[in-house]
Coordinates of C-alpha atoms and ligand atoms in Angstrom, one line a residue:
M294 CA 116.1 92.6 109.0
K295 CA 118.0 89.1 108.0
L296 CA 120.2 87.6 109.6
H297 CA 123.7 85.8 108.4
E298 CA 122.7 82.0 108.6
Y299 CA 126.3 82.0 110.6
Q300 CA 124.8 84.4 113.0
A301 CA 120.7 82.7 112.9
K302 CA 122.8 79.1 114.3
E303 CA 125.1 80.8 117.2
I304 CA 121.3 81.9 118.1
F305 CA 120.1 78.1 117.1
R306 CA 122.7 76.6 119.4
R307 CA 121.9 79.0 122.1
F308 CA 118.5 77.4 122.5
G309 CA 119.1 74.6 121.6
V310 CA 118.6 73.2 118.0
P311 CA 121.5 70.8 116.8
V312 CA 123.2 73.0 114.4
P313 CA 127.0 71.2 112.4
D314 CA 130.2 73.0 113.5
G315 CA 131.9 75.2 112.7
S316 CA 133.3 78.6 112.5
V317 CA 132.7 81.8 109.5
A318 CA 136.1 83.3 108.1
T319 CA 136.3 85.8 105.9
S320 CA 139.9 84.9 104.1
A321 CA 140.9 80.7 102.4
D322 CA 143.8 80.8 105.2
E323 CA 141.7 81.1 108.2
A324 CA 138.9 79.2 106.3
C325 CA 142.1 75.9 106.4
M326 CA 142.3 76.9 110.3
T327 CA 139.0 76.9 110.9
A328 CA 138.5 73.4 109.2
E329 CA 141.3 71.9 111.1
T330 CA 139.5 72.1 114.7
L331 CA 136.8 70.7 112.6
N332 CA 136.3 66.6 112.2
G333 CA 136.2 65.9 108.9
P334 CA 136.4 66.0 106.6
P335 CA 133.9 65.8 105.0
W336 CA 133.6 70.3 105.3
V337 CA 131.8 71.9 104.0
I338 CA 131.6 75.7 102.7
K339 CA 129.2 78.3 103.0
A340 CA 128.1 81.3 101.1
Q341 CA 126.9 83.8 104.0
V342 CA 124.3 86.5 101.9
H343 CA 120.9 87.0 102.8
A344 CA 119.6 85.2 100.4
G345 CA 118.4 81.8 99.6
G346 CA 119.1 78.8 96.2
R347 CA 123.5 79.3 97.4
G348 CA 123.4 75.8 96.5
K349 CA 122.0 75.6 93.5
G350 CA 124.6 79.1 92.3
G351 CA 127.8 77.0 93.4
G352 CA 127.8 78.8 96.8
V353 CA 127.9 75.4 98.9
R354 CA 130.4 73.9 98.4
V355 CA 130.8 69.6 100.0
V356 CA 134.6 68.8 99.9
D357 CA 137.3 66.8 101.2
S358 CA 140.8 67.5 101.5
H359 CA 142.4 70.9 102.6
D360 CA 143.2 71.7 99.3
E361 CA 139.8 72.5 98.1
V362 CA 138.4 74.5 101.2
K363 CA 141.1 77.0 100.2
T364 CA 140.5 76.4 96.4
A365 CA 136.5 76.0 97.2
T366 CA 136.0 79.2 99.4
E367 CA 138.9 81.3 97.4
A368 CA 136.6 80.4 94.4
I369 CA 133.7 82.1 96.4
L370 CA 134.9 84.7 97.6
G371 CA 136.4 85.8 94.1
Q372 CA 133.1 86.4 92.6
P373 CA 129.4 87.5 92.3
L374 CA 126.8 84.5 94.3
I375 CA 123.8 84.9 90.9
T376 CA 120.5 83.4 93.1
K377 CA 117.1 83.6 91.8
Q378 CA 117.7 86.1 94.4
T379 CA 120.3 88.3 93.3
G380 CA 118.9 88.7 90.3
S381 CA 121.8 88.9 87.1
E382 CA 124.5 90.9 89.1
G383 CA 124.8 89.0 91.4
R384 CA 126.1 89.3 95.2
K385 CA 129.3 90.0 96.3
V386 CA 130.4 87.4 99.0
H387 CA 132.3 88.6 101.8
K388 CA 132.1 85.9 104.4
V389 CA 132.2 82.2 104.8
L390 CA 130.8 79.7 107.0
V391 CA 133.4 76.0 107.1
E392 CA 131.6 73.3 108.6
Q393 CA 131.5 70.3 109.3
G394 CA 129.9 68.4 107.0
V395 CA 127.2 66.3 107.9
K396 CA 126.0 62.8 105.8
I397 CA 122.5 63.4 105.6
D398 CA 119.7 60.7 105.5
Q399 CA 116.0 62.5 104.4
E400 CA 115.8 66.8 104.1
L401 CA 113.1 67.8 105.7
Y402 CA 111.6 71.4 105.5
L403 CA 110.6 73.6 108.8
A404 CA 109.6 77.0 110.4
M405 CA 107.5 79.8 111.7
A406 CA 105.7 82.2 110.4
M407 CA 104.0 85.2 111.1
D408 CA 100.6 84.1 109.6
R409 CA 99.1 87.5 108.1
D410 CA 95.4 86.7 107.1
A411 CA 95.6 84.7 110.9
A412 CA 97.0 87.5 113.0
R413 CA 98.9 84.8 114.4
P414 CA 102.2 82.7 113.7
V415 CA 102.2 79.4 112.5
M416 CA 104.5 76.1 112.1
I417 CA 105.6 75.8 108.2
F418 CA 106.9 71.3 108.0
S419 CA 107.0 69.7 105.0
Q420 CA 108.9 65.6 104.8
S421 CA 109.7 66.9 101.4
G422 CA 114.0 69.9 102.1
G423 CA 116.1 70.6 100.5
V424 CA 114.4 72.3 97.9
D425 CA 111.7 75.0 97.1
I426 CA 109.5 75.2 99.3
E427 CA 106.9 77.2 97.3
E428 CA 107.7 74.8 94.6
V429 CA 106.7 71.7 96.2
A430 CA 104.3 73.9 97.8
E431 CA 102.3 74.1 94.1
R432 CA 103.1 70.6 93.2
S433 CA 102.7 68.3 96.2
P434 CA 100.1 70.8 99.2
E435 CA 99.2 67.3 101.0
L436 CA 102.8 67.8 102.0
V437 CA 102.9 71.1 103.1
L438 CA 101.4 71.2 106.9
R439 CA 100.2 74.0 109.2
E440 CA 99.9 74.4 112.3
S441 CA 98.4 77.4 114.2
V442 CA 99.6 78.7 116.8
D443 CA 97.3 80.6 119.2
L444 CA 98.8 82.9 121.6
E445 CA 96.6 81.7 124.6
T446 CA 98.5 79.0 124.5
G447 CA 101.7 79.0 122.7
W448 CA 103.0 76.2 121.4
M449 CA 101.6 72.8 121.5
P450 CA 103.1 69.5 122.1
Y451 CA 100.3 68.0 120.6
Q452 CA 100.3 69.7 117.5
G453 CA 104.5 68.7 116.9
R454 CA 103.1 64.6 117.1
S455 CA 100.5 65.9 114.8
L456 CA 103.8 67.3 112.5
A457 CA 106.8 64.4 113.3
Y458 CA 103.8 61.5 112.8
S459 CA 102.4 62.5 110.0
L460 CA 106.2 61.5 108.7
D461 CA 106.0 58.6 106.4
P462 CA 107.5 56.0 106.8
L463 CA 107.8 56.8 110.7
P464 CA 111.5 57.4 111.9
V465 CA 112.5 55.5 115.3
P466 CA 110.3 56.7 118.7
E467 CA 113.7 58.3 119.7
T468 CA 114.5 60.8 115.8
L469 CA 111.1 62.1 116.7
K470 CA 111.4 63.3 119.9
N471 CA 114.6 65.3 119.0
L472 CA 112.3 65.9 116.6
M473 CA 108.6 67.7 117.8
S474 CA 112.4 69.1 120.3
V475 CA 113.2 71.5 116.8
M476 CA 109.7 72.2 117.2
D477 CA 109.8 74.2 121.0
R478 CA 113.2 76.0 120.3
L479 CA 112.3 77.1 117.1
Y480 CA 108.6 78.6 118.5
K481 CA 110.5 79.7 121.0
V482 CA 113.8 81.8 119.2
F483 CA 110.3 82.9 116.6
M484 CA 108.5 84.9 120.1
S485 CA 112.1 85.4 121.7
L486 CA 113.8 87.8 119.3
D487 CA 110.0 89.2 117.4
C488 CA 111.5 86.4 114.1
S489 CA 109.2 87.0 110.9
L490 CA 110.8 84.4 110.3
A491 CA 112.6 81.7 111.8
E492 CA 113.4 79.1 108.7
I493 CA 115.6 75.5 108.8
N494 CA 115.6 74.6 104.8
P495 CA 117.1 71.6 105.0
L496 CA 115.5 70.7 109.0
V497 CA 118.5 67.2 109.1
I498 CA 117.8 63.7 109.7
T499 CA 121.0 62.2 109.4
K500 CA 122.9 58.3 109.1
D501 CA 123.1 57.1 113.1
G502 CA 119.4 59.6 113.3
K503 CA 120.4 62.6 115.0
V504 CA 118.0 65.4 113.9
M505 CA 119.8 69.1 113.1
A506 CA 119.5 72.6 111.3
L507 CA 122.2 72.0 108.4
D508 CA 120.5 75.8 107.4
A509 CA 119.6 78.6 109.3
K510 CA 117.3 81.5 108.2
I511 CA 116.3 84.2 110.4
D512 CA 114.4 87.7 110.0
V513 CA 113.2 90.0 112.6
D514 CA 110.6 92.2 112.6
D515 CA 112.8 95.9 111.8
N516 CA 109.6 97.1 114.3
A517 CA 110.7 94.7 117.4
L518 CA 114.6 96.1 117.3
F519 CA 114.9 99.3 119.5
R520 CA 114.6 96.2 122.0
Q521 CA 116.0 93.4 120.6
K522 CA 119.8 95.4 120.8
E523 CA 121.3 92.0 119.9
I524 CA 120.2 91.5 117.1
S525 CA 120.4 95.9 115.9
A526 CA 124.0 95.1 116.5
L527 CA 124.8 91.3 113.8
Y528 CA 123.7 94.2 111.5
D529 CA 125.1 94.1 108.8
P530 CA 125.5 96.4 106.1
M531 CA 127.7 95.1 103.2
E532 CA 124.3 93.1 102.8
K533 CA 121.7 96.2 100.8
D534 CA 121.6 97.6 97.9
P535 CA 125.2 100.1 98.0
L536 CA 121.8 102.9 96.9
E537 CA 119.1 101.8 99.8
R538 CA 122.7 102.2 101.8
E539 CA 123.0 105.4 101.1
A540 CA 119.0 107.1 101.3
E541 CA 119.3 105.0 104.8
R542 CA 122.0 107.4 105.8
N543 CA 120.5 110.1 104.2
N544 CA 116.3 109.8 106.0
I545 CA 115.7 109.1 103.1
N546 CA 113.1 106.6 102.2
Y547 CA 114.4 104.4 99.3
I548 CA 113.1 101.1 98.0
R549 CA 115.0 99.6 94.5
L550 CA 112.1 98.5 92.2
D551 CA 112.5 96.4 89.0
G552 CA 111.2 99.0 86.2
N553 CA 112.8 102.6 84.0
I554 CA 111.0 105.4 85.7
G555 CA 113.0 106.7 88.8
A556 CA 110.1 108.5 91.1
M557 CA 111.1 111.5 93.5
V558 CA 107.9 112.7 96.1
N559 CA 107.3 114.0 99.5
G560 CA 105.3 112.0 101.4
A561 CA 104.9 108.0 101.1
G562 CA 101.1 108.1 100.1
L563 CA 102.0 110.5 97.5
A564 CA 104.8 107.9 96.3
M565 CA 102.1 104.9 96.1
A566 CA 99.9 106.7 93.6
T567 CA 102.6 108.1 92.0
M568 CA 103.9 104.5 91.6
D569 CA 100.1 103.5 90.6
V570 CA 99.0 105.6 87.8
I571 CA 102.6 105.5 86.8
K572 CA 101.5 101.5 86.2
M573 CA 98.4 102.1 85.4
A574 CA 100.5 103.9 82.1
G575 CA 101.8 101.4 80.8
G576 CA 104.6 102.2 82.9
E577 CA 107.3 100.2 85.2
P578 CA 108.4 102.1 88.5
A579 CA 112.7 101.8 89.4
N580 CA 111.6 102.7 92.8
F581 CA 109.7 103.4 96.1
L582 CA 111.2 107.0 96.9
D583 CA 109.5 109.4 99.5
V584 CA 111.8 112.6 100.5
G585 CA 109.3 113.5 103.4
G586 CA 106.6 115.7 103.7
G587 CA 109.6 118.4 105.0
A588 CA 112.3 117.8 102.8
S589 CA 115.5 120.8 102.0
E590 CA 117.0 121.1 99.9
E591 CA 120.2 119.3 100.2
M592 CA 117.6 116.6 100.4
I593 CA 115.8 117.1 97.5
T594 CA 119.9 117.5 95.7
K595 CA 120.7 113.3 97.1
G596 CA 116.9 112.1 96.3
F597 CA 117.3 112.7 92.6
E598 CA 121.5 111.7 92.6
I599 CA 120.5 108.4 94.2
I600 CA 117.3 108.3 91.4
L601 CA 120.6 108.3 88.8
G602 CA 123.2 106.0 90.4
D603 CA 120.5 103.4 88.7
E604 CA 121.1 102.6 85.7
K605 CA 118.1 101.5 84.6
V606 CA 116.2 104.6 85.2
K607 CA 116.1 106.6 81.6
A608 CA 113.1 108.7 82.6
I609 CA 111.7 110.8 85.7
L610 CA 109.1 111.9 87.4
I611 CA 109.2 114.0 90.3
N612 CA 105.9 114.9 92.7
I613 CA 105.5 117.2 94.7
F614 CA 102.7 118.1 96.2
G615 CA 104.3 121.4 98.6
G616 CA 103.2 121.5 101.8
I617 CA 105.8 122.3 104.3
L618 CA 107.8 121.5 101.5
R619 CA 107.2 124.7 99.4
C620 CA 107.3 124.3 95.6
D621 CA 110.9 127.0 94.9
V622 CA 112.7 124.9 98.1
L623 CA 112.0 121.9 95.3
A624 CA 112.3 123.8 92.1
R625 CA 115.7 124.8 93.6
G626 CA 116.6 121.1 95.0
V627 CA 116.4 120.0 91.5
L628 CA 118.7 122.6 90.2
A629 CA 121.7 122.4 92.1
A630 CA 121.1 119.0 92.3
A631 CA 120.8 118.1 87.8
E632 CA 124.6 120.8 88.2
K633 CA 125.7 118.9 90.3
V634 CA 125.2 114.8 88.5
G635 CA 124.3 115.6 85.4
V636 CA 121.0 114.5 84.3
R637 CA 121.2 112.0 81.3
V638 CA 117.4 111.5 81.0
P639 CA 114.0 113.2 80.4
V640 CA 112.6 114.8 83.9
I641 CA 109.0 115.5 84.6
I642 CA 108.0 117.4 86.8
R643 CA 104.2 118.2 88.7
L644 CA 103.6 120.6 91.0
E645 CA 101.2 121.1 93.1
G646 CA 100.4 123.7 96.8
T647 CA 102.7 126.5 98.3
N648 CA 104.3 128.8 96.4
V649 CA 103.9 125.9 93.9
E650 CA 104.1 129.7 91.0
E651 CA 107.2 130.6 92.0
G652 CA 108.7 127.2 92.5
R653 CA 107.2 126.8 88.2
K654 CA 109.3 130.3 87.2
I655 CA 112.3 128.9 88.9
L656 CA 112.2 125.5 86.9
E657 CA 111.3 127.4 83.3
E658 CA 113.3 130.1 83.3
S659 CA 116.2 127.5 84.3
N660 CA 118.6 127.0 81.2
L661 CA 117.9 122.9 81.7
E662 CA 114.3 120.7 79.3
F663 CA 112.6 119.6 81.2
M664 CA 108.2 119.3 81.2
V665 CA 106.3 120.7 83.7
A666 CA 102.5 118.1 83.4
G667 CA 99.6 120.2 84.4
D668 CA 98.6 116.5 87.0
M669 CA 99.4 113.6 88.0
A670 CA 97.6 111.9 85.0
E671 CA 100.0 113.8 82.4
A672 CA 102.7 113.0 84.5
A673 CA 102.7 109.7 83.7
D674 CA 101.2 109.6 80.1
L675 CA 104.1 112.0 79.3
V676 CA 106.4 109.8 81.7
T677 CA 105.1 107.1 80.1
R678 CA 105.5 108.7 76.4
Q679 CA 109.4 109.4 77.3
I680 CA 110.2 105.9 77.1
S681 CA 108.5 104.1 74.5
Q682 CA 109.4 107.0 73.2
R683 CA 113.2 105.8 73.9
I684 CA 113.2 102.4 73.2
Q685 CA 112.1 103.4 69.4
S686 CA 115.3 104.9 68.8
Ligands
LIG120 P1 120.3 77.4 100.1 O1 120.7 76.9 99.3 O2 120.7 78.7 100.1 O3 119.1 77.2 100.9 O4 121.8 76.0 101.5 P2 121.9 75.1 102.7 O5 122.2 75.5 103.3 O6 120.5 75.2 102.0 O7 122.3 74.5 101.4 C1 122.2 73.8 100.3 C2 121.8 71.7 99.8 O8 123.2 71.6 101.0 C3 121.6 71.2 101.1 O9 120.3 70.8 100.9 C4 122.3 69.7 101.6 O10 122.1 69.2 100.4 C5 123.5 70.5 101.1 N1 124.9 70.1 102.3 C6 124.6 71.7 103.1 N2 125.2 71.0 103.8 C7 125.8 69.7 103.3 C8 126.2 69.3 104.3 O11 127.2 68.4 105.6 N3 126.1 67.9 104.1 C9 125.9 67.5 103.0 N4 126.6 66.1 101.8 N5 125.2 68.6 101.8 C10 125.2 69.8 102.3
LIG121 MN1 118.5 76.0 102.3

C-alpha cells in the first residue's frame, strides 16, 4: 500500500527525520490559510497523488506570494496531473501539500528497499538526487551506492559512514552526522512499518547545512497490513483505478494492463497461463482477472462489466475450467452479463470441466454470437485474429 507524501512525512517527523513544515489542504482557501501559518515566502505547493515525477508534470510549484499560493493550488486541483507514471490519462488531484520553501544547496537520493535476490533490505544512496534514479543508475552506475543490511545485526554505523563519506566534496562534520542519523532513522521507519520501500528523493542539504527530506515515498507490504492498523487507516481509495476499486469491492482479483484483449478466468494460475497464451499468439492482455474458483453468477456478471468498463478492450477471452464453478453457471452468468451491459466486442469462450456440455449448449442456443473454442491455444488464436481483423477494418 502506497502512502501519500504528506502521510509519509508525518511518519518521518515522528521518527525524527527532518522534513519542512507544512500541512495538507483540499482547497485554495485552505492552502492560503495554511501558508499564513508557515514561514515564507517562498512556499511550495505539491500535488498529493501516488505518482513520481510530479515536478516535471507541473505538480510541484514554488511560489512567492499568497496570490500565487491560491492560483497554483487552483491550477493543481483543477486538472489531472500527467506524469510518466500516470500515462496520458493523468490523475485527478484532490489534495495539495503546502510547505515552507527550502533553500537547497545539494539534492541527494536515499532509499531503503527490499533486495529480493539477497532477501535483505538494502540502503541505496546517491549524491545525484532529485532526478529519476533509474536514469542515474543506467547512465552512471558508479554514482549509486548500496549497503545490504544483515538482519542479525541491523543497520550498522560503519555502513552509514561508508555511504556518507562517499560524498565529494565532503560536507562539514555536522552535516555528515545529520546525514547518518537520517539513514539510521530511515532504517527504523522501514523495519517498524513493514515497508517494501521508504524513499527520499531528494534528500537535501540546505544552504545552512541542514539535512532534510524534501520528498517522501513509503510503500507498505500489503501482507503486513493486518499488523499495521494505523497504516491501513491511511488508505486513500481515490488513488485506485476506478475499475480496480470496483473489482476490489466485489472480491474480484483484477489488475488493469495496457493491452486490448480482456480476459476473464477462474483461478490465478489459469489467469496467468491465459495471459501467456495470449502473448504467445501475438496479442496483448488488457487485464488480469480472476473471478475465483467458486465464482457465482453475479460475480461473473460483475467481472464482465468490469472488463467492458475498460474502453481499450477490443475482444474478450473467457477461459474457465469448471471445477467448483460449474460451466452451466458460468454460461448463464455470461448471458446475464451480456444482456445487462450489452456486448460491444467479440467474445471467445473456452470451457472445460464440470457440466461443460450443458454450458456449451446454453451458449450455443443463445442468440448472442459467442465463439466457442476447443482449447486454450485455439481460443488465443481466435481472439488475436479478431483483434487484427478489427484493426484492419
Ligand atoms: P516529484 O517530482 O514527484 O519527485 O516531487 P519532489 O517532491 O521530489 O519535487 C520535485 C523537485 O521540486 C525537487 O527535486 C526540488 O528540486 C523541487 N522542490 C521541492 N520542494 C522545494 C523547496 O522547498 N524549495 C525549492 N527550491 N525547490 C523545491
Ligand atoms: Mn521526488
